[in-house]
Amino acid sequence: MISRRPRSSEPTAAEASAWADVLVRRRLLHTAVLAPTGQWLVQNRPDGPVRVLLGPADVIALAATIQHHTRTMRPETR
C-alpha cells in the first residue's frame, strides 16, 4: 500500500467545490450545495435526509470515504 503524506494546508472552498461537483456528476451524491455560512448541505438520495457538513475539510473527508468505499466494493480485476 502506498503511504500518503499528510496535508500541509487546510482544504479550500474551491477544492471542496470541485470534489462536490465530481461526486454529484458521478451520481455518488444526489446534491451538494455550499451555504452562505460556509457549511455544505449534502444529500445521498433525493428522498434522503440532508446532512450539514461544517466546511471544506468535511467535504474532502466525505469524498475520501466515498472513494474508499467505491474502491473496496469493486471486484478485483487483476
XYZ file of C-alpha atoms in Angstrom:
78
model
C 0.000 0.000 0.000
C 1.253 3.463 -0.862
C 1.677 5.799 2.084
C 0.418 9.344 1.626
C 1.922 12.456 3.090
C -0.388 14.413 5.399
C -1.807 17.642 4.006
C 0.297 20.716 4.644
C -2.700 23.063 4.447
C -6.428 23.114 5.051
C -8.666 22.327 2.077
C -10.041 25.394 0.303
C -13.632 26.110 -0.654
C -12.604 25.768 -4.319
C -11.159 22.292 -3.717
C -14.274 21.227 -1.813
C -16.469 22.609 -4.585
C -14.546 20.658 -7.220
C -14.903 17.412 -5.261
C -18.601 18.066 -4.603
C -19.141 18.622 -8.324
C -17.406 15.347 -9.197
C -19.423 13.388 -6.626
C -22.701 14.767 -7.969
C -21.742 14.315 -11.645
C -20.709 10.708 -10.967
C -24.009 10.198 -9.106
C -22.255 9.282 -5.878
C -24.231 12.081 -4.187
C -27.622 13.458 -5.170
C -26.719 17.036 -4.288
C -24.080 19.140 -2.550
C -24.694 22.842 -2.001
C -22.457 25.445 -0.389
C -24.475 27.574 2.041
C -23.672 31.271 2.641
C -22.388 30.283 6.101
C -19.605 28.159 4.580
C -21.383 24.948 5.532
C -22.234 22.332 2.923
C -25.643 20.701 2.567
C -25.398 17.210 1.086
C -27.955 14.576 0.251
C -27.218 10.995 -0.805
C -30.634 10.339 -2.385
C -33.470 12.631 -3.482
C -35.659 11.323 -0.658
C -32.829 11.053 1.892
C -32.028 13.330 4.802
C -29.964 16.457 4.274
C -26.658 16.398 6.126
C -24.805 19.522 7.163
C -21.026 19.480 6.733
C -19.162 22.188 8.606
C -16.701 23.180 5.901
C -14.310 22.183 3.122
C -12.427 19.658 5.264
C -15.651 17.724 5.847
C -16.412 17.659 2.110
C -12.918 16.319 1.382
C -13.332 13.701 4.134
C -16.683 12.653 2.669
C -15.139 12.361 -0.809
C -12.331 10.201 0.611
C -14.839 7.967 2.411
C -16.949 7.534 -0.729
C -13.848 6.856 -2.822
C -12.580 4.275 -0.332
C -15.980 2.566 -0.204
C -16.240 2.526 -4.005
C -12.773 1.028 -4.400
C -13.224 -1.655 -1.731
C -16.623 -2.741 -3.098
C -15.298 -3.204 -6.642
C -14.292 -6.770 -7.600
C -10.599 -7.308 -8.253
C -9.740 -7.182 -11.928
C -6.087 -8.187 -11.803
